[in-house]
Short mmCIF file of C-alpha atoms and ligand atoms in Angstrom, two decimals:
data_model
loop_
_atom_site.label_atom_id
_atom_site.label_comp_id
_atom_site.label_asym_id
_atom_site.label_seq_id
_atom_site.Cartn_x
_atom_site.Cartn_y
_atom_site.Cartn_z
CA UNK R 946 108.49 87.11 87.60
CA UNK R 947 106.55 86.13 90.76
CA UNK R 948 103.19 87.51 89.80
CA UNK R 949 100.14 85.81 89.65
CA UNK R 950 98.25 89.09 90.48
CA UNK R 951 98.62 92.51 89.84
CA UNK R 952 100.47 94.39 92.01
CA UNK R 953 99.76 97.68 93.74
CA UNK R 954 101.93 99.68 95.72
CA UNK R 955 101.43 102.85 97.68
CA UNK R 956 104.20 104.84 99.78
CA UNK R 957 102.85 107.01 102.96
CA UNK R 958 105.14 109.29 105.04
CA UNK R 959 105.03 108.90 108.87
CA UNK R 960 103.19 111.57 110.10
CA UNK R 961 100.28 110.59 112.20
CA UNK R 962 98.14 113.68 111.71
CA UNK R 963 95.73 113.17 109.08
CA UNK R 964 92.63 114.34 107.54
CA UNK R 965 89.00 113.37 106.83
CA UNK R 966 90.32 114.27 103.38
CA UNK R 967 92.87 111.49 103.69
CA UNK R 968 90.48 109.15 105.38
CA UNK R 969 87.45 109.83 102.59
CA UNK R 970 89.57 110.16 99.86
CA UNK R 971 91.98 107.17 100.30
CA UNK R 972 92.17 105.11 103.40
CA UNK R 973 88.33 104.46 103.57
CA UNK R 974 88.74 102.91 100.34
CA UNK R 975 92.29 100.28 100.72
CA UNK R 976 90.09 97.57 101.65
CA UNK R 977 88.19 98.24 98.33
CA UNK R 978 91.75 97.99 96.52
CA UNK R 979 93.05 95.00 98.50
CA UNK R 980 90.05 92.65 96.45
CA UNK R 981 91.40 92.99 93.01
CA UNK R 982 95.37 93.31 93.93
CA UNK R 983 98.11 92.43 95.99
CA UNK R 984 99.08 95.89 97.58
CA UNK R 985 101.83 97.00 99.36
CA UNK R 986 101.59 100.42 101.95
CA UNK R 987 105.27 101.06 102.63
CA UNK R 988 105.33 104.20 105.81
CA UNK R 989 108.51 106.00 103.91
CA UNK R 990 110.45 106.67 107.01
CA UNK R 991 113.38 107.03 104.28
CA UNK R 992 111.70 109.72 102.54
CA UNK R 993 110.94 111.61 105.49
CA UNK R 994 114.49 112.53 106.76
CA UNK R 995 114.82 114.69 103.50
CA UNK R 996 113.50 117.47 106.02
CA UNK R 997 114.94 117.13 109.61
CA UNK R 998 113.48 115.28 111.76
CA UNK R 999 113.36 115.60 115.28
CA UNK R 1000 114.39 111.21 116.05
CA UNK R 1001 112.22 110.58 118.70
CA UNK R 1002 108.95 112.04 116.31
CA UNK R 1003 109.74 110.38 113.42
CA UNK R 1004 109.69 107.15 115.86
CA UNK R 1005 106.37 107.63 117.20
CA UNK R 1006 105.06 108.83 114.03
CA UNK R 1007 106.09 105.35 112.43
CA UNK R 1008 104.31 103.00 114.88
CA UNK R 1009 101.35 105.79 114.71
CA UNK R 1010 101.12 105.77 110.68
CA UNK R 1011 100.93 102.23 110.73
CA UNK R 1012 98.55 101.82 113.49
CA UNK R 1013 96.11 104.47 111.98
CA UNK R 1014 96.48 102.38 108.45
CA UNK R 1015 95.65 98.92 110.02
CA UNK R 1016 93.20 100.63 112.12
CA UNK R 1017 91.59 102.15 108.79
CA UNK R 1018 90.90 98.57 107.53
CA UNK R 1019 93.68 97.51 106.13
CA UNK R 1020 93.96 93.80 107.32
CA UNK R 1021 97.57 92.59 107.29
CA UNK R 1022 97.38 89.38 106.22
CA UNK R 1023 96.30 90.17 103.21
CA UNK R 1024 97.98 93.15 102.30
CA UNK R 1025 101.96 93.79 102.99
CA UNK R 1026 102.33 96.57 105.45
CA UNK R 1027 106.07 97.40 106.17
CA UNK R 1028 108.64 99.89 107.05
CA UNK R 1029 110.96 101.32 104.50
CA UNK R 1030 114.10 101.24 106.33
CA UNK R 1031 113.40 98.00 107.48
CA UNK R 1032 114.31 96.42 104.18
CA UNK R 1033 117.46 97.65 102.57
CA UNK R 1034 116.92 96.58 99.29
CA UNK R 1035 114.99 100.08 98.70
CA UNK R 1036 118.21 102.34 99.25
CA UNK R 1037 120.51 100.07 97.36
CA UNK R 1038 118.17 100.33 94.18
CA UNK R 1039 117.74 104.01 94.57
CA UNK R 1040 121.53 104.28 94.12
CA UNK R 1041 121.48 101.99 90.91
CA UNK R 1042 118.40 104.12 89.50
CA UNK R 1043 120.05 107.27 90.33
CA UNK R 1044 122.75 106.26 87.98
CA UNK R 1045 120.05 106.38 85.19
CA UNK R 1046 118.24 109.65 85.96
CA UNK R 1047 119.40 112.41 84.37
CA UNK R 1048 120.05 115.99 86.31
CA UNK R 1049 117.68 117.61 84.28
CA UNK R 1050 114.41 115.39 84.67
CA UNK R 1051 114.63 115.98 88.21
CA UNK R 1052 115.48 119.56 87.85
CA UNK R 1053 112.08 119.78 86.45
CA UNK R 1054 110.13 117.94 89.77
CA UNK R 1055 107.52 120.42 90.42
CA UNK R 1056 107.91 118.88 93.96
CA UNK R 1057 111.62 119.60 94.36
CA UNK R 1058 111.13 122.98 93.16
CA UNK R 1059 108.26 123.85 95.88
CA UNK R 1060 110.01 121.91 98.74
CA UNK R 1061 113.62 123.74 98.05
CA UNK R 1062 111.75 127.01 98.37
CA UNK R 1063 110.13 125.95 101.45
CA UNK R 1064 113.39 124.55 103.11
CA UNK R 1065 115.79 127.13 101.16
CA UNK R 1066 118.19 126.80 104.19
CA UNK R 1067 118.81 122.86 103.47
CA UNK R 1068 118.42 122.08 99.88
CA UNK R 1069 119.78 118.90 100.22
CA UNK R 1070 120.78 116.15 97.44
CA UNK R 1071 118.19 113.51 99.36
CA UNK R 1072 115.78 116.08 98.62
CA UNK R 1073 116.51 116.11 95.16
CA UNK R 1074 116.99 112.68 94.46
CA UNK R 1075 113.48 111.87 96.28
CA UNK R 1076 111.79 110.54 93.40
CA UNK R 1077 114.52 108.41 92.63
CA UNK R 1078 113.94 106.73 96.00
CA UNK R 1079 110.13 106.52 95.54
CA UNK R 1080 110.75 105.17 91.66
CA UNK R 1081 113.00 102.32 93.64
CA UNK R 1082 109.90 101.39 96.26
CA UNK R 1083 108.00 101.37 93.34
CA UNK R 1084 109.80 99.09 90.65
CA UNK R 1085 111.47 96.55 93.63
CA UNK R 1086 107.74 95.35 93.66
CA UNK R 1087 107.20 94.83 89.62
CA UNK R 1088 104.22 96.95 90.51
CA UNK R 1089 101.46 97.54 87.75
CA UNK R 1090 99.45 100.38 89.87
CA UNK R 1091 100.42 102.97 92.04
CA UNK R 1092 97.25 104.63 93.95
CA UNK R 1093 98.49 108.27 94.47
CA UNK R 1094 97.02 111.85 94.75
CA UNK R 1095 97.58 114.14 91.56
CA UNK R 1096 100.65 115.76 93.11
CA UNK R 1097 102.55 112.11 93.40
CA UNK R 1098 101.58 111.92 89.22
CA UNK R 1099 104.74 113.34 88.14
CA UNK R 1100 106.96 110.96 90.03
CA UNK R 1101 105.19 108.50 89.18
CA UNK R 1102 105.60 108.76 85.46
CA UNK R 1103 109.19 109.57 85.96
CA UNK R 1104 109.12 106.20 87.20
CA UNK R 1105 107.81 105.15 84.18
CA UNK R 1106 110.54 106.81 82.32
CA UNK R 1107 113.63 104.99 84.27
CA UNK R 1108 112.21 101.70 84.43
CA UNK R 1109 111.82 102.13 80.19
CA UNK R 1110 115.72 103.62 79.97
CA UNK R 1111 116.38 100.60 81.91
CA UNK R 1112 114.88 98.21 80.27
CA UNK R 1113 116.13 99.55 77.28
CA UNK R 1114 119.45 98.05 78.50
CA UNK R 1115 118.41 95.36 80.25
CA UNK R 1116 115.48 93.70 79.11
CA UNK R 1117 112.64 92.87 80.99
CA UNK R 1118 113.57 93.87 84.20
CA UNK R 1119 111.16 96.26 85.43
CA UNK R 1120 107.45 95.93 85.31
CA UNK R 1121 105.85 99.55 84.07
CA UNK R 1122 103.81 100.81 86.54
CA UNK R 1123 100.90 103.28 85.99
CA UNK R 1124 99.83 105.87 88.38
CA UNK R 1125 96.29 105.39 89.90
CA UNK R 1126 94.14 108.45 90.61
CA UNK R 1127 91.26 107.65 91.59
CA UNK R 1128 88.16 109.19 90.26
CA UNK R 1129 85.24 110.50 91.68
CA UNK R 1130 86.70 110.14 94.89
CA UNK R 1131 85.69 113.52 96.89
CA UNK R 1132 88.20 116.24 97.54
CA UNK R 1133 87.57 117.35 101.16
CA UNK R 1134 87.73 121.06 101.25
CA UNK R 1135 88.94 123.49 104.16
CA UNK R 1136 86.25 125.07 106.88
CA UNK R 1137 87.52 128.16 107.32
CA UNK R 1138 88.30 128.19 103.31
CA UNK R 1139 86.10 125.97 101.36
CA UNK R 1140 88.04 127.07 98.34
CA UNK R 1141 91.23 125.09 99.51
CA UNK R 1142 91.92 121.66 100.17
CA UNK R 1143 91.72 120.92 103.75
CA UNK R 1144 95.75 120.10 104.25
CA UNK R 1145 97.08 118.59 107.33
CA UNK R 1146 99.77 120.89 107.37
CA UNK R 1147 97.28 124.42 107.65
CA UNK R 1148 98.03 126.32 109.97
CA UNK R 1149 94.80 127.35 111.14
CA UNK R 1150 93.73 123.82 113.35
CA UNK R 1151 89.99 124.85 112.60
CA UNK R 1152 90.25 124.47 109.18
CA UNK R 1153 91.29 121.22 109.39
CA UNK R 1154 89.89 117.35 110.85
CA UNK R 1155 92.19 115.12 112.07
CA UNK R 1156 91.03 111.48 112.23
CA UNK R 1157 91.97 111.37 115.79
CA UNK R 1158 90.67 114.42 116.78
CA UNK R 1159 87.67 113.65 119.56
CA UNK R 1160 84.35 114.23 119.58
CA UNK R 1161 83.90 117.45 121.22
CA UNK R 1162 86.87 119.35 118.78
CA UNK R 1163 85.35 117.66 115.55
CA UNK R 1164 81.54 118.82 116.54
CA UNK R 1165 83.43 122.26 117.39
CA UNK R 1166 85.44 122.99 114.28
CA UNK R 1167 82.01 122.01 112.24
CA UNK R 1168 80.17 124.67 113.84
CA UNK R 1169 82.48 126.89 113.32
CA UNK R 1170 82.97 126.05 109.41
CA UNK R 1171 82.53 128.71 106.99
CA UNK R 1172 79.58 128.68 105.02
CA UNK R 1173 77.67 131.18 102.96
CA UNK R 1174 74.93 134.38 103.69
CA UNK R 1175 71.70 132.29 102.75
CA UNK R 1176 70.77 129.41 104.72
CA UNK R 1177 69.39 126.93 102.20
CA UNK R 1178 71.16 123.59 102.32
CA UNK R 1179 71.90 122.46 98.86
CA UNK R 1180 75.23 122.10 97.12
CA UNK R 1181 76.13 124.30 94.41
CA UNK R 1182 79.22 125.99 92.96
CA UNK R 1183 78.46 129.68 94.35
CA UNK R 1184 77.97 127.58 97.58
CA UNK R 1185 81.25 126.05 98.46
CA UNK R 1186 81.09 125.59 102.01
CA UNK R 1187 77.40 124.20 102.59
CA UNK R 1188 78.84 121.69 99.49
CA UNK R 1189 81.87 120.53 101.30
CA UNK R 1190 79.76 119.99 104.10
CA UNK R 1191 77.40 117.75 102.35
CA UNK R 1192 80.08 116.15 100.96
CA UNK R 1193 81.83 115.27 103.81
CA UNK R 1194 78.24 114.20 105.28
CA UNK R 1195 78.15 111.99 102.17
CA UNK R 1196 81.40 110.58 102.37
CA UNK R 1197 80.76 109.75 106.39
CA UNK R 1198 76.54 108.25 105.91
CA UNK R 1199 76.62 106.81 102.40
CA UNK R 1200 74.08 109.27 101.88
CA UNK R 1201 73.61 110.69 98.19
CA UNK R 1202 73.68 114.92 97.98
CA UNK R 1203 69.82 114.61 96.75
CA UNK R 1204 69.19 112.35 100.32
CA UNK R 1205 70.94 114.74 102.19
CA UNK R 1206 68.78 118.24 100.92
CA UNK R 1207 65.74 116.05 101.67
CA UNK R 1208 66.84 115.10 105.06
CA UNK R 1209 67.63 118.75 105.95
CA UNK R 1210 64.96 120.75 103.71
CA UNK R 1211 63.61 123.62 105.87
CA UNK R 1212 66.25 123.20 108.84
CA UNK R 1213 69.44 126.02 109.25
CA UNK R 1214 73.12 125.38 108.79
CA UNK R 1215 73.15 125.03 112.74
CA UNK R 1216 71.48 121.79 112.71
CA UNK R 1217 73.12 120.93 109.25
CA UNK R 1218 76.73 121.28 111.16
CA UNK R 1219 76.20 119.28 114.25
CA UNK R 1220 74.64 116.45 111.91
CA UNK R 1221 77.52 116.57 110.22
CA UNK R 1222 80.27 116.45 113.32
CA UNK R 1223 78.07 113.63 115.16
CA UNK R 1224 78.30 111.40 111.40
CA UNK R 1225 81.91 112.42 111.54
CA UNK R 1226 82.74 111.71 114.92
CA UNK R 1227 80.19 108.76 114.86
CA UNK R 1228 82.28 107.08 111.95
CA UNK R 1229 85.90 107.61 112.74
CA UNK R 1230 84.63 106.49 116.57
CA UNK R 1231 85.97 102.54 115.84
CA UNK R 1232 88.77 103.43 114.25
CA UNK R 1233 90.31 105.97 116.71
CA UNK R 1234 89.34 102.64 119.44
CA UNK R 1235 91.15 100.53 116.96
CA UNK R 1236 93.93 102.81 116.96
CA UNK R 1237 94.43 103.02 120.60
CA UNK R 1238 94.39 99.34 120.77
CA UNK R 1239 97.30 98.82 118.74
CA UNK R 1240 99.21 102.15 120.21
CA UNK R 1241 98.72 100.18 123.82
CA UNK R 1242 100.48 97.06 122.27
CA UNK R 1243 103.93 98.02 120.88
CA UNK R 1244 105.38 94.82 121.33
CA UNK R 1245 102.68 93.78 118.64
CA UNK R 1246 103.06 96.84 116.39
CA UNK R 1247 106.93 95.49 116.21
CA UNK R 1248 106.40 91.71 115.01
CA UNK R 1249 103.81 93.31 112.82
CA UNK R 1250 106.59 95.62 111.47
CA UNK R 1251 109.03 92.21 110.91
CA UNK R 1252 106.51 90.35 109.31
CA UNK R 1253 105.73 92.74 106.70
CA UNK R 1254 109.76 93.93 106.50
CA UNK R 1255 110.13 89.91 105.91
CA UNK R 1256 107.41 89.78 103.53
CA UNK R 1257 108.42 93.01 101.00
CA UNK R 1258 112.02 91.40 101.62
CA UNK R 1259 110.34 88.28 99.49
CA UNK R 1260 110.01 90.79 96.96
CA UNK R 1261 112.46 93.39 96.73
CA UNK R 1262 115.56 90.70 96.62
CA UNK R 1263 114.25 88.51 93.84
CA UNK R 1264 114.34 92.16 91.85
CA UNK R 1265 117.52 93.51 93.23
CA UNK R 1266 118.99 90.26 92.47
CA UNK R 1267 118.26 90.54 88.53
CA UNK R 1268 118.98 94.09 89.03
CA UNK R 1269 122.45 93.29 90.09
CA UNK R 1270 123.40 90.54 87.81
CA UNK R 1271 122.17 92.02 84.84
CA UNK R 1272 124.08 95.06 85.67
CA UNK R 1273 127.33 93.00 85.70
CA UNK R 1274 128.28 92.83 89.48
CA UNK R 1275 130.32 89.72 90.65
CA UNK R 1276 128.19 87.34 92.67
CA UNK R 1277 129.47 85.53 95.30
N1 LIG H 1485 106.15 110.63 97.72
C1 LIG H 1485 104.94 110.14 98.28
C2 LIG H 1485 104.24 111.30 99.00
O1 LIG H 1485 104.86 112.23 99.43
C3 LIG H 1485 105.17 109.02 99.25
C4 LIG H 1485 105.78 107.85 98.57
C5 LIG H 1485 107.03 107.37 98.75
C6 LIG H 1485 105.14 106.97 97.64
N2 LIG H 1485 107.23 106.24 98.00
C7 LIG H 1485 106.10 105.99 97.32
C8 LIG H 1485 103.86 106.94 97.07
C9 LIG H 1485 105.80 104.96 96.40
C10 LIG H 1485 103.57 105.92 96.18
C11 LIG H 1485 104.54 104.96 95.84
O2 LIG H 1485 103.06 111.25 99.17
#
């Protein structure tokens, strides 16, 4: 319809704490993405009032997400950075789509299931129809990929599923998108459990590193990472932590796992730890300055915010406007 590139499309939720998992695992890498398609990161404000929100968070959370994303890399005038409920188009689909879901394929979300448990007390029908709203962010954009973490998978092949049913009906209106997980990218373990993947929402705050913590806490929680009774540094399966450590030392220099037992050999997990927390800390030093830049400069974060809103807006009416016609509503 108005492609002349492929399309990617990736949703985030506005919460400004995340990880060096996040950051080596995905963010590092949208600049990567952004040479072979047109991508759009929508911050799913939307999405994130399925659990309450406490207003004046989610606000500040919204301007931080997508400081922290252009800060990352991700250059704006190439890519379309936007808010969800900045363009209205997203909500009004989700309704349509809902009205080809069925009860039982999202009875079956292994996310819904886990995140009813979690919130029994407010088991909402937003929380239920989430994946509705995420299939609607994804179709409005007749996107072909949708980079995602393994947990995201399932929506995004009930995605799949609508946009066929749909199309069944009304031909050709929805591109088929596929979900995007990307390989060999590496999963960033916990410190205090090198077993588990370091989550931003563990409770234990030394388990975990934020992008924006500083210096001083990142070269602190490394030191403090769990490792194992020998003190040889070389990755291996019986030796989780050291290997999440040389990892993330990986993921921060460049450096290949052989180049990093070299460039230890001999030394102890002391030295091995503070190596690792200066590379860390050394790295994500630009991006927490570019981050604080934009912070200082609402004013700026806003227009950036309307451009992109205008920009998705392109988008998401030329498909809402097939949507609508081809379901038979009067236009005026
Ligand atoms: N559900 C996703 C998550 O929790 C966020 C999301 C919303 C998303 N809409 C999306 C991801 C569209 C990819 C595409 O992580």
């Amino acid at each position: 319809m108005f492609k002349d590139q492929k399309i990617s499309y990736s949703g985030v939720q506005p919460s400004g704490n995340l990880t060096i998992g996040n950051y080596l695992g995905a963010l590092k890498n949208f600049k990567d993405f952004a040479r072979d398609y047109k991508c759009f990161y929508c911050v799913v404000d939307e999405h994130a009032i399925t659990v309450r929100q406490v207003p004046a968070d989610l606000r500040r959370r919204t301007y931080e997400t997508l400081a922290l994303y252009m800060a990352c890399g991700l250059d704006p005038e190439k890519s379309t950075l936007y808010v969800q409920s900045h363009v209205r188009e997203h909500a009004e689909l989700a309704w349509v789509l809902d009205c080809f879901t069925m009860f039982g394929e999202l009875s079956r979300m292994t996310q819904f299931k886990d995140k009813s448990a979690k919130h029994a007390d407010n088991v909402n029908a937003g929380l239920f129809t989430y994946p509705v709203l995420m299939a609607a962010d994804i179709l409005l954009y007749q996107t072909d990929v949708v980079p995602v973490g393994i947990d995201q998978k399932q929506h995004v092949e009930l995605t799949r599923d609508i946009a066929v049913r749909f199309n069944q009906l009304y031909p050709d209106t929805f591109t088929l998108p596929e979900p995007y997980i990307a390989k060999n990218v590496r999963k960033i373990m916990s410190l205090a459990d090198p077993t588990k993947k370091m989550s931003k929402s563990d409770e234990n705050v030394n388990a975990v590193v934020y992008i924006l913590d500083d210096k001083d806490t990142i070269i602190r929680k490394f030191r403090r990472a769990v490792t194992d009774s020998d003190s040889e540094i070389r990755a291996s399966e019986d030796k989780p932590g050291v290997s999440n450590l040389i990892s993330i030392y990986g993921g921060f220099t460049g450096k290949s796992v052989e180049e990093t037992e070299k460039e230890f050999a001999g030394l102890g997990y002391g030295e091995f730890k503070t190596a690792v927390g200066e590379a860390c800390a050394a790295a994500l030093a630009p991006v927490q300055q570019r981050f604080r830049d934009y912070m200082a400069d609402k004013a700026q974060l806003e227009a950036q915010m309307k451009r992109g809103a205008e920009e998705a807006s392109w988008y998401a009416s030329r498909t809402l406007g097939k949507v609508r016609k081809k379901l038979g509503f009067v236009q005026l």
